Coordinates of C-alpha atoms in Angstrom, one line a residue:
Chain A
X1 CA 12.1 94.8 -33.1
X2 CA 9.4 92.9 -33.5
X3 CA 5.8 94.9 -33.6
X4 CA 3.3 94.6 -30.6
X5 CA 0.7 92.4 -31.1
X6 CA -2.7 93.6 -30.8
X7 CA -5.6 91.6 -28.8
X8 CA -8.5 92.4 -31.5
X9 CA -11.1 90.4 -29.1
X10 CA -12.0 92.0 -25.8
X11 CA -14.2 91.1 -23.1
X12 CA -16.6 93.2 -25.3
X13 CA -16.3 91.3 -28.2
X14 CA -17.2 87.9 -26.2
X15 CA -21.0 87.7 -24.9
X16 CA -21.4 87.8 -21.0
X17 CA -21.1 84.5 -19.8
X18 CA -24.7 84.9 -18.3
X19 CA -26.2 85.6 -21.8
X20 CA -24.1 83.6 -23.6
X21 CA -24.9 80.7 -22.1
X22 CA -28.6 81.2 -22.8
X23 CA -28.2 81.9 -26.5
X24 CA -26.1 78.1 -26.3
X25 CA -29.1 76.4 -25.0
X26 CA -31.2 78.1 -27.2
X27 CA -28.7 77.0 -30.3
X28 CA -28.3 73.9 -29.1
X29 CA -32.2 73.8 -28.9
X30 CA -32.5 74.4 -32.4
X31 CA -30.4 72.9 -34.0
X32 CA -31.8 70.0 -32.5
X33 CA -35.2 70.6 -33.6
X34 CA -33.6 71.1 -37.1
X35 CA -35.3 74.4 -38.1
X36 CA -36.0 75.6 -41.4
X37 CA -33.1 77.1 -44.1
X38 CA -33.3 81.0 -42.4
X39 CA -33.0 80.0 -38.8
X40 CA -30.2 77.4 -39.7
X41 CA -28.3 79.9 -41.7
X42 CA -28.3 82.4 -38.7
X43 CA -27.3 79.7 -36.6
X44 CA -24.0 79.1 -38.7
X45 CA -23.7 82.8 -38.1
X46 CA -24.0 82.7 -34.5
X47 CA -21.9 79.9 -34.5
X48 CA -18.7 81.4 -36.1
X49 CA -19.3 83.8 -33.4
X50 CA -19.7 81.5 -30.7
X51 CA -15.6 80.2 -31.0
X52 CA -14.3 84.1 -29.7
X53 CA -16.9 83.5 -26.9
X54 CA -14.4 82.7 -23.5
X55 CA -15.7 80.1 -21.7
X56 CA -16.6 80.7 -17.7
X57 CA -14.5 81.1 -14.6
X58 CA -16.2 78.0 -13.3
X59 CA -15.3 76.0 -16.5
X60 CA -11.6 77.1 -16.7
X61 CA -11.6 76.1 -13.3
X62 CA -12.7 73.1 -13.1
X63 CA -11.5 71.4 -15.7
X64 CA -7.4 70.9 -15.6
X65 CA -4.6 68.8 -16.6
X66 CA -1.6 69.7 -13.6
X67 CA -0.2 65.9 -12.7
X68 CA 1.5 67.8 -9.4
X69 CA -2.1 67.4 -8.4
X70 CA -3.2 63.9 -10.2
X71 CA -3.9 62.8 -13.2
X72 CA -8.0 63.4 -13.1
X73 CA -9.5 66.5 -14.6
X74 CA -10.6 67.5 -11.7
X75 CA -8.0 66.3 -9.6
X76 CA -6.2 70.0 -9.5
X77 CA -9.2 71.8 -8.6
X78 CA -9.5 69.4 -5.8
X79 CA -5.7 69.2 -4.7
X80 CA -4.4 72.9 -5.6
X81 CA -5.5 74.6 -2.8
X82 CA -2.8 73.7 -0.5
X83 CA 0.1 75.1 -2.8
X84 CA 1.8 78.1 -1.8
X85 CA 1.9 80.7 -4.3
X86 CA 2.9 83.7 -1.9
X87 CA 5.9 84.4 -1.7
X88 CA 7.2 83.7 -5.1
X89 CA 10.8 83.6 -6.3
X90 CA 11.4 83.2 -9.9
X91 CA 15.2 82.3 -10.8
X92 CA 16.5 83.6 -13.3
X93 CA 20.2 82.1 -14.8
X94 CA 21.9 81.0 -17.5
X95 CA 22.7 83.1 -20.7
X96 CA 21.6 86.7 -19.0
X97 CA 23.0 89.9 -18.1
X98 CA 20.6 90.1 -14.7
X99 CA 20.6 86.5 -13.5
X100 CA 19.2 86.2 -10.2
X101 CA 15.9 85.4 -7.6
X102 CA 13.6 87.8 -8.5
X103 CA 10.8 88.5 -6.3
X104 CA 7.6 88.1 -8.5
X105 CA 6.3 91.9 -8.3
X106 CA 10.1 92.8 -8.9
X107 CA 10.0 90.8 -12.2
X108 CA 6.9 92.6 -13.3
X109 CA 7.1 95.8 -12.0
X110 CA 6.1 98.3 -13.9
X111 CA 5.2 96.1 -17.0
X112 CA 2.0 96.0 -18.6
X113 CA -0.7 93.8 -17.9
X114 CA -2.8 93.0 -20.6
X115 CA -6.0 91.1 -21.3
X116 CA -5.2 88.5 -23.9
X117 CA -8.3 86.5 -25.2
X118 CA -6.7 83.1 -26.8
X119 CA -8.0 79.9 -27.8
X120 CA -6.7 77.1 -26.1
X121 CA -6.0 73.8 -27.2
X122 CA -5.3 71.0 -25.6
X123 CA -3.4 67.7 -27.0
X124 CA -6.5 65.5 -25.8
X125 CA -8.5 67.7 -28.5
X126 CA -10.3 69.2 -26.3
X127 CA -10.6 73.2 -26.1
X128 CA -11.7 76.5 -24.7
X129 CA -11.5 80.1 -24.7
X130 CA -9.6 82.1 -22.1
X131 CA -9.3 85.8 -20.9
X132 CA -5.7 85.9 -19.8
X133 CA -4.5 88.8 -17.8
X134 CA -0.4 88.8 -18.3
X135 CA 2.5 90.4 -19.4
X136 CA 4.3 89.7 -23.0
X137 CA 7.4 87.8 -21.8
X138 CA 9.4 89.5 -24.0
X139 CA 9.4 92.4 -22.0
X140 CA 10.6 90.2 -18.9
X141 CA 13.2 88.7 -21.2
X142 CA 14.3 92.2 -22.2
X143 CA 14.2 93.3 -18.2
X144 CA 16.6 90.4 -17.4
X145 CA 18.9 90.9 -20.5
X146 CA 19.1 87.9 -22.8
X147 CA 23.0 87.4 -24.3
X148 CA 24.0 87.0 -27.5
X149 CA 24.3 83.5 -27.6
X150 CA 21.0 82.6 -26.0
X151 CA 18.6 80.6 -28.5
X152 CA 16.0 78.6 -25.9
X153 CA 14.3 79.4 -22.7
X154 CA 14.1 76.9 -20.4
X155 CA 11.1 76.9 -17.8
X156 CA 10.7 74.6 -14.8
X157 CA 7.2 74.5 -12.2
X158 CA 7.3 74.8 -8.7
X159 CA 8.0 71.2 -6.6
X160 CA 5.9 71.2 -3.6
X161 CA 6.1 67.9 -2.0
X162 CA 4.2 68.1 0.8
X163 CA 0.9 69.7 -1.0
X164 CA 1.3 68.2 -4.4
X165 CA 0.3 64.2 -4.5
X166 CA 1.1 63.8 -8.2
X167 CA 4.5 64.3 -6.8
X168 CA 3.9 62.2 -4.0
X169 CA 3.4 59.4 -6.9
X170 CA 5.8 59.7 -9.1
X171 CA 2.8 59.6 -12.1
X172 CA 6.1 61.4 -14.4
X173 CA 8.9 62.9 -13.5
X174 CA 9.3 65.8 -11.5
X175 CA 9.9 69.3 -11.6
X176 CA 7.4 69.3 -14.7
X177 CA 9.8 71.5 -17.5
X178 CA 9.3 73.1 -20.9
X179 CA 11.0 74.9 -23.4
X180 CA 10.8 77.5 -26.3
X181 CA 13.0 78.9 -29.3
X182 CA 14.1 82.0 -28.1
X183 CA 12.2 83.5 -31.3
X184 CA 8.5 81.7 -29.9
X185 CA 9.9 82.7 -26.7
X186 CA 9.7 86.6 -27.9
X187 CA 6.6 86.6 -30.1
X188 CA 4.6 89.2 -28.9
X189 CA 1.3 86.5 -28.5
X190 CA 3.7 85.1 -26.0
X191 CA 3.0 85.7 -22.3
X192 CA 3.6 85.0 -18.8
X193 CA -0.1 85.2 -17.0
X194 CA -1.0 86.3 -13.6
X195 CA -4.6 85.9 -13.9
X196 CA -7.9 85.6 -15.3
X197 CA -11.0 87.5 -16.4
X198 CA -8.7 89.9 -14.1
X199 CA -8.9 88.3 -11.4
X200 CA -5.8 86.1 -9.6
X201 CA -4.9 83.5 -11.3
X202 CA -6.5 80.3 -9.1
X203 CA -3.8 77.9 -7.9
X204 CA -4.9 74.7 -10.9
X205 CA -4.4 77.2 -13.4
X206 CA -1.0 78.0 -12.6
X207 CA -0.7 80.2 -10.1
X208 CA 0.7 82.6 -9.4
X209 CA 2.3 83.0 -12.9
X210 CA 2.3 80.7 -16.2
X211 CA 3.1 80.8 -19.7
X212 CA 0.8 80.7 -22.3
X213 CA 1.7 80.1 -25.8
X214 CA -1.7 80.1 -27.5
X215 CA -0.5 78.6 -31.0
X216 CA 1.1 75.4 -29.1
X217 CA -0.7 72.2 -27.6
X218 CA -1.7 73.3 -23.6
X219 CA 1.3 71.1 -21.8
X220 CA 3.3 73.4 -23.8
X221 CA 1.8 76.5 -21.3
X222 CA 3.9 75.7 -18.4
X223 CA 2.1 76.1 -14.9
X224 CA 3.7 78.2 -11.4
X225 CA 7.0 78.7 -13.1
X226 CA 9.7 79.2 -10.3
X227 CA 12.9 79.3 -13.1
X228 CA 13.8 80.3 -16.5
X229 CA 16.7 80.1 -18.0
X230 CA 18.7 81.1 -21.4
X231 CA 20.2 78.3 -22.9
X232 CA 22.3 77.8 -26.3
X233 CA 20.3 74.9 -26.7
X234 CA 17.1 73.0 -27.2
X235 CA 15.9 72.7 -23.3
X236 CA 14.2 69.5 -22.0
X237 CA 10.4 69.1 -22.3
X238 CA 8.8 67.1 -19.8
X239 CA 6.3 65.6 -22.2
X240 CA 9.0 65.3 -24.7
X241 CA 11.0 63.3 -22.3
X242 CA 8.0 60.7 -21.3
X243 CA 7.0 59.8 -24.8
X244 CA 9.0 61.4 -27.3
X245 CA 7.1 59.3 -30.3
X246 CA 3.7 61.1 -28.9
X247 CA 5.1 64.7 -27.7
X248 CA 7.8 66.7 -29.8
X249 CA 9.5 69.5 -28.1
X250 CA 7.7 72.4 -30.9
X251 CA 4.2 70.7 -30.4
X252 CA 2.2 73.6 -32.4
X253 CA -1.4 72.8 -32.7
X254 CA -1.5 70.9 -36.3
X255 CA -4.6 69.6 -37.4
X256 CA -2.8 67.5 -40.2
X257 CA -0.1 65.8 -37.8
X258 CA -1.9 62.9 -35.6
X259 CA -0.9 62.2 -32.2
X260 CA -0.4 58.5 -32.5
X261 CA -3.2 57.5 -30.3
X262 CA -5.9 60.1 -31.4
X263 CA -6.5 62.1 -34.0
X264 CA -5.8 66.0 -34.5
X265 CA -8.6 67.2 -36.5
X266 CA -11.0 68.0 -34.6
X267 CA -12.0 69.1 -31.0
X268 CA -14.8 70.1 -28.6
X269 CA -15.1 72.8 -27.1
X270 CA -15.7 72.8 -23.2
X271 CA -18.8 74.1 -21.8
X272 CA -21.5 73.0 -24.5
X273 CA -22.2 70.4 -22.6
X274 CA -23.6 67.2 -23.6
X275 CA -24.4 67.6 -27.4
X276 CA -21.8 69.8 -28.0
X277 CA -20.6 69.3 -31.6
X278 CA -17.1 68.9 -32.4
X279 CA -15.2 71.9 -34.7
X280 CA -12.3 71.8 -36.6
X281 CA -9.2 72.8 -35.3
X282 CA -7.2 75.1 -36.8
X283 CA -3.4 75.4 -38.1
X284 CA -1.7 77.1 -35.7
X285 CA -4.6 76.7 -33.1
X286 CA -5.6 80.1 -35.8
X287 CA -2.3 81.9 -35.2
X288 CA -1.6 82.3 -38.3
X289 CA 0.7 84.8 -37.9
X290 CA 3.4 82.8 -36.0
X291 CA 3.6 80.6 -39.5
X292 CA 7.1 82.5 -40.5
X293 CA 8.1 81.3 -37.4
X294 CA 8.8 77.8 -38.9
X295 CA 9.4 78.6 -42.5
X296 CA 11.2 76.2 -44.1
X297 CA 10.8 73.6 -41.2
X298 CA 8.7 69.9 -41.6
X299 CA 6.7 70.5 -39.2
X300 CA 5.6 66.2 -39.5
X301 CA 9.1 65.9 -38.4
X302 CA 9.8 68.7 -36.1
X303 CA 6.3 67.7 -34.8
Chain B
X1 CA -27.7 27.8 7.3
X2 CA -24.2 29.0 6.5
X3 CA -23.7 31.8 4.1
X4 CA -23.2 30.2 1.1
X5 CA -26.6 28.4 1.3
X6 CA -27.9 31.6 1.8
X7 CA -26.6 33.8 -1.3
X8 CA -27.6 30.3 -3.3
X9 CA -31.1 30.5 -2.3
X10 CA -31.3 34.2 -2.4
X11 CA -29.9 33.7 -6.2
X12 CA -32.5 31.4 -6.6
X13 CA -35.2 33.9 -5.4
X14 CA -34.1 37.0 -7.4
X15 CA -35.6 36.9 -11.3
X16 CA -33.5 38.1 -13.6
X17 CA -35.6 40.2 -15.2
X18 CA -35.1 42.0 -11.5
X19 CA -31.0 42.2 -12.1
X20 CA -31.6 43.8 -15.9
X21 CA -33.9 46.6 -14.5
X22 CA -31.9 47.0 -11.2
X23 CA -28.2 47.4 -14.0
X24 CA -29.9 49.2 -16.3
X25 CA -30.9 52.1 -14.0
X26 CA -27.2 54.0 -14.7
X27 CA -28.0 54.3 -18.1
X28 CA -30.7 57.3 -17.3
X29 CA -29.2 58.4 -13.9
X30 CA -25.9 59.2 -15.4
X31 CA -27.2 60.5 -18.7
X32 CA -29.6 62.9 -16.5
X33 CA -26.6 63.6 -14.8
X34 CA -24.3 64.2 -17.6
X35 CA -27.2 66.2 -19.1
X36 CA -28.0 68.5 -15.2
X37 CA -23.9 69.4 -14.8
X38 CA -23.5 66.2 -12.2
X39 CA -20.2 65.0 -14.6
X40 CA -18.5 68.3 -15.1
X41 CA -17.9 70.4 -17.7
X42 CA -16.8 67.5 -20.1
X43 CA -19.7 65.2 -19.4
X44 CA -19.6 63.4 -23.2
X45 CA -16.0 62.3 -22.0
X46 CA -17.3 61.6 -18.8
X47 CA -19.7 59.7 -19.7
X48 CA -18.6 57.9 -22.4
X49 CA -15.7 56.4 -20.1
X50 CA -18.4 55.8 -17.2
X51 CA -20.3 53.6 -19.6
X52 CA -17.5 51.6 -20.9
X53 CA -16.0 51.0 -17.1
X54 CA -19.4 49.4 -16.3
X55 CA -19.4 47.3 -19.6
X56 CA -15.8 46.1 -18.2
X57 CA -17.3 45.4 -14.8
X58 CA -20.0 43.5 -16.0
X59 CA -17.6 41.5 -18.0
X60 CA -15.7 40.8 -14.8
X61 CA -18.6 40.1 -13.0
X62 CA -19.7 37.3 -15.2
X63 CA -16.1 36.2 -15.6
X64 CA -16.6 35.1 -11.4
X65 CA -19.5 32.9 -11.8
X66 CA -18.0 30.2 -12.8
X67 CA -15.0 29.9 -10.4
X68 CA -17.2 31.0 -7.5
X69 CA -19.1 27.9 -8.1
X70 CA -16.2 26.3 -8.3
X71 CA -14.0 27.0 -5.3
X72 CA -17.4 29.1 -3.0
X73 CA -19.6 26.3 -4.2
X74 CA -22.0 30.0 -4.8
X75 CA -24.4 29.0 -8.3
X76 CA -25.3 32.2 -9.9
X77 CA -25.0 30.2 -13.1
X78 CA -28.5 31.8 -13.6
X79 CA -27.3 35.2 -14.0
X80 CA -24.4 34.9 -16.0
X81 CA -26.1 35.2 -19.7
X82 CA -27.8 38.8 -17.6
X83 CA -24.6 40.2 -17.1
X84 CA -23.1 39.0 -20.7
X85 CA -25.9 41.0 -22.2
X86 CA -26.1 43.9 -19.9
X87 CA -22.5 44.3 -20.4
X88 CA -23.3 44.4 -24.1
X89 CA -25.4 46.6 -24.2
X90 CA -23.4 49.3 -22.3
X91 CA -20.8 48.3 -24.9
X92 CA -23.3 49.6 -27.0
X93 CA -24.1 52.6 -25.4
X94 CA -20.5 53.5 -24.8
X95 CA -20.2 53.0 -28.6
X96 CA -23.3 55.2 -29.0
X97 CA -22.0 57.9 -27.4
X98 CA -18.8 57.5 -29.1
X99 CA -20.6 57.8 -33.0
X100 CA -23.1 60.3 -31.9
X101 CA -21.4 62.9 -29.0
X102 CA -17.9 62.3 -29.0
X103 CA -17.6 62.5 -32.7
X104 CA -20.6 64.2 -34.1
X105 CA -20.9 61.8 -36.8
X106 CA -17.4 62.2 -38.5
X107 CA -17.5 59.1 -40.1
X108 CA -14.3 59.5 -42.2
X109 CA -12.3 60.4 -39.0
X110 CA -13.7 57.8 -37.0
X111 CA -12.8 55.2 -40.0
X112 CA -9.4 56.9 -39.8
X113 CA -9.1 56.3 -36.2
X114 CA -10.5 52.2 -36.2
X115 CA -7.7 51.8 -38.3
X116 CA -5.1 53.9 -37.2
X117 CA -5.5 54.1 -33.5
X118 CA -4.3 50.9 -31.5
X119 CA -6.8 51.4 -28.9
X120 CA -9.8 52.5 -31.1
X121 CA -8.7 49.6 -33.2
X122 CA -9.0 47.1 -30.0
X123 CA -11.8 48.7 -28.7
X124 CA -13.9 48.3 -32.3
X125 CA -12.2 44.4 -32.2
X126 CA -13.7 43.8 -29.1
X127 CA -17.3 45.1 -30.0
X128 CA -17.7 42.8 -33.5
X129 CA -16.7 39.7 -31.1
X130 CA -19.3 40.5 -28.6
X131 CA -21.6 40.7 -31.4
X132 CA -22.0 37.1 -32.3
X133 CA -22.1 36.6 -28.7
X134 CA -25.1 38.7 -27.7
X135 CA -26.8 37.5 -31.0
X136 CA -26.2 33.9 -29.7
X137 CA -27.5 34.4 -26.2
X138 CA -30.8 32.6 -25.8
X139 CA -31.7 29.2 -25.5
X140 CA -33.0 28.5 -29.6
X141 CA -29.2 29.2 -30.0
X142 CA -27.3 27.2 -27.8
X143 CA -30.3 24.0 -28.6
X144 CA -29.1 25.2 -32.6
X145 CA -25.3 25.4 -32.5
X146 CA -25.3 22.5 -29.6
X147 CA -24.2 22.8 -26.5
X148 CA -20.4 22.5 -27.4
X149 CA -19.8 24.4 -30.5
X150 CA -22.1 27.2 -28.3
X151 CA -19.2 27.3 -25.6
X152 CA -16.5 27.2 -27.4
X153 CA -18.4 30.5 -29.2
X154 CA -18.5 32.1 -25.9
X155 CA -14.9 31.3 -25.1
X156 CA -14.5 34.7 -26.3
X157 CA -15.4 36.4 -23.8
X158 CA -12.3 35.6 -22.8
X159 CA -10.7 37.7 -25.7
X160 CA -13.0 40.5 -25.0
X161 CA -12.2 41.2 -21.8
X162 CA -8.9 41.5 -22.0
X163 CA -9.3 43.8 -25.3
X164 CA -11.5 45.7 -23.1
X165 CA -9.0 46.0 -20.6
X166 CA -5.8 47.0 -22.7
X167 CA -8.2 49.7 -24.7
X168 CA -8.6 50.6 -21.1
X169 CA -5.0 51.2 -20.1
X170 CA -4.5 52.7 -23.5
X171 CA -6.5 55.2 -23.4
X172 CA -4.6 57.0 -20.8
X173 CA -2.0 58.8 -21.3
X174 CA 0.4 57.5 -18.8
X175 CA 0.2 54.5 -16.7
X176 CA -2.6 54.6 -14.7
X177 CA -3.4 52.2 -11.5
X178 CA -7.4 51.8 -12.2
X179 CA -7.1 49.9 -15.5
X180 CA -4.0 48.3 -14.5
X181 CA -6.0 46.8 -11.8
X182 CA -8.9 45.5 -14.2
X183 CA -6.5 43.5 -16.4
X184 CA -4.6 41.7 -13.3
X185 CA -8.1 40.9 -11.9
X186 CA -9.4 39.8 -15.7
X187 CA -5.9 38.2 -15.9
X188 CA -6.1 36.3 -12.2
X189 CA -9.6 35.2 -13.7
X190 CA -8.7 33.7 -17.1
X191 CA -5.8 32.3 -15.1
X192 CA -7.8 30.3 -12.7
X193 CA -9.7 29.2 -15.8
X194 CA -6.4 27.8 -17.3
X195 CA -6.4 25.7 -13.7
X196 CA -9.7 24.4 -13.8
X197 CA -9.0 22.8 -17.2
X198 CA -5.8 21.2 -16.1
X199 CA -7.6 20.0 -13.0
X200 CA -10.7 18.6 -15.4
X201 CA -8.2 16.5 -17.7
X202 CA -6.5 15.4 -15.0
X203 CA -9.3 13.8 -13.2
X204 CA -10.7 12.4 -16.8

């Protein structure tokens, strides 16, 4: 069995947001005044630094793509409030030994929460840095019993009519899905999050539980997952479905492999605010240990 | 006096130098804003597709002077070369903010995405015909190239508007109403142009 993966960042590691903030402005200060050799070096310092710092509760909030909502940024933050996250049934069928609707404390009972601090990047190139309080979903995929023949999971987000005017619109089609090999599905850096800087997860970040796959563009991180399911083969992805030329169904954060429209390479962090200077982004989103995963694969094709 | 005589003489009674200074005032008020937290917690995106929407609307804007003289019988002839230049020089800010705080300076991926990207590639089209444009706005010019060749110059606004419009709807990333609605209005506009002319010949 695969080995557990260990979170080497912690809420200790990452600045309090109070201070953090400060030491920013004083950066961004600066760098704009361009200082002398010394003080420039120990900015690039304080720099390489600055991309484990997690961004704010307020930021993470406030800034969201969830089309149930609308298509606007801030659209979800604005909208979400209305869906109902309590109770929650997640079904669980196709290729298991314990298919069924599982109450969401069922599902997790007794499985461990962890804080996960990822990157997160999004396919508009832009990025930030999240505490994640969740469970590996391998452990729910071992509660539930995957069969021998299983090779995907399937996921599928809550339809709420009433409370969700993206759906009310028909911006894409509805229930939003995604989908993993089962081998992404079970890496240990996989989870299924209930919350944030341990607190509940807030309704436009996916309440009341989501998937995050940290090496993989954000649409990949499916939001308020109501079903997974065990399939034999390669699921539908709701992306993947609008615009296959623009989405593929693996969609790992590539640096060398354009979206048609924009540009890979780079991407700005969220929360430096207005002269915020674009960084690099990294293979993998910096996963690098997921690489065996596609060993052997062209990942230009299998984009 | 009926309410076209009245917007007439109030257009004859505003100065332009009045319109520039009253459609310039954005420019700080939403880079204070982007600057103070008042555009969210992405203000360079926020910004930079604020400043392009206004360059659009100005565009628009002096796209209806001509047929609301024509079927209002309202002359705000006066203004029109204002809003081709203020909407130039958001263009320019919206480039601006492109080069400087979108990209940080990456030239070589910025060269990479004029060429590569459709809607970069429009959007950059656009700019370099608005160029000649702004350059030519101001009466030496138009007494220089002669009235005629000078119009038939400024016929691209034409073009650049509906560049402006398609970068617009491209840049989203699924069909959105808003810049649907700014082509169909640039659209009804060049349309009503394509009238007029056929109304002019036949007359002549």
């Amino acid at each position: 069995m695969a080995y557990r993966w260990k979170n080497d960042l912690t809420l200790g590691d990452a600045t309090p947001r109070g201070v953090f903030l400060n030491r920013r402005q004083i950066m961004a200060g600066s760098a704009g005044l361009g200082l002398g050799l010394g003080l420039a070096g120990l900015a690039g310092l304080a720099q390489a630094q600055e991309a484990l710092e997690a961004n704010t509760l307020d930021e993470i909030r406030a800034y969201n793509n969830f089309y149930e909502f609308g298509t606007g940024k801030e659209d979800p933050a604005r909208n979400a409030g209305a869906m109902v996250t309590s109770p929650w049934t997640i079904k669980v069928d196709g290729l298991v030994d314990n298919p069924g609707d599982y109450a969401l404390a069922d599902l997790l009972d007794g499985l461990t929460v962890e804080e996960r601090i990822y990157r997160f990047r999004c396919v508009e190139a832009w990025s930030m840095v999240i505490p994640w309080n969740g469970v590996e979903l391998a452990d729910i995929l071992a509660r539930v019993g995957v069969q021998a023949g299983a090779t995907h999971v399937a996921f599928e987000t809550t339809v709420q009519p009433d409370v969700m005017i993206g759906v009310q619109r028909g911006v894409i089609p509805f229930p939003y899905v995604e989908g993993l090999r089962l081998d992404e599905a079970m890496h240990p850096l996989t989870i299924m999050a209930t919350g944030i800087y341990g607190e509940p997860m807030a309704n436009q970040n996916g309440a009341p539980i989501r998937l995050v796959v940290p090496w993989k563009y954000g649409f990949k991180s499916i939001k308020s997952v109501v079903r997974i399911t065990l399939t034999d083969s390669e699921p539908p992805a709701s992306w993947n479905i609008i615009n296959a030329r623009e989405y593929g169904f693996y969609s790992n954060v590539n640096p060398t492999v354009d979206h048609p429209r924009w540009s890979q390479a780079s991407e700005r962090r969220i929360g430096g605010g207005l002269f915020a200077s674009r960084q690099d982004t990294l293979m993998f989103n910096g996963y690098d240990e997921v690489a065996p995963l596609y060993e052997g694969m062209d990942l230009r094709a299998f984009y | 006096m009926d309410h076209v005589a009245r917007i007439n003489s109030l257009g004859r009674a505003v100065p332009t130098w009045a319109v520039y200074i009253h459609l310039l005032l954005p420019v700080p008020l939403y880079f204070y804003m982007a600057a103070t937290g008042g555009m969210g917690v992405e203000p360079i995106n926020a910004l930079e597709r604020k400043m392009g929407e206004i360059a659009l609307q100005l565009v628009i804007a002096g796209l209806c002077i001509t047929p609301l003289r024509r079927f209002a019988g309202i002359n705000l002839i006066r203004f029109r070369r204002t809003l081709g230049v203020l909407a130039f020089t958001y263009l320019c800010v919206h480039l601006v903010i492109w080069v400087l705080l979108d990209m940080s300076l990456r030239w070589d991926q910025m060269w990479a995405d004029i060429l590569k990207r459709p809607y970069i590639t429009i959007g950059m089209a656009a700019f370099v015909m608005a160029v000649p444009l702004a350059l030519t706005s101001n009466n030496l010019s138009i007494r220089k190239l002669g009235p005629l060749a000078w119009r038939r110059l400024h016929k691209l606004t034409y073009a650049i508007a509906v560049l402006g419009a398609v970068h617009f709807v491209m840049v989203q990333k699924v069909w959105e109403t808003e810049p649907l609605i700014y082509l169909v209005v640039i659209a009804v506009l060049l349309l009503l142009r394509l009238q007029l002319g056929q109304q002019g010949r036949a007359r002549a």
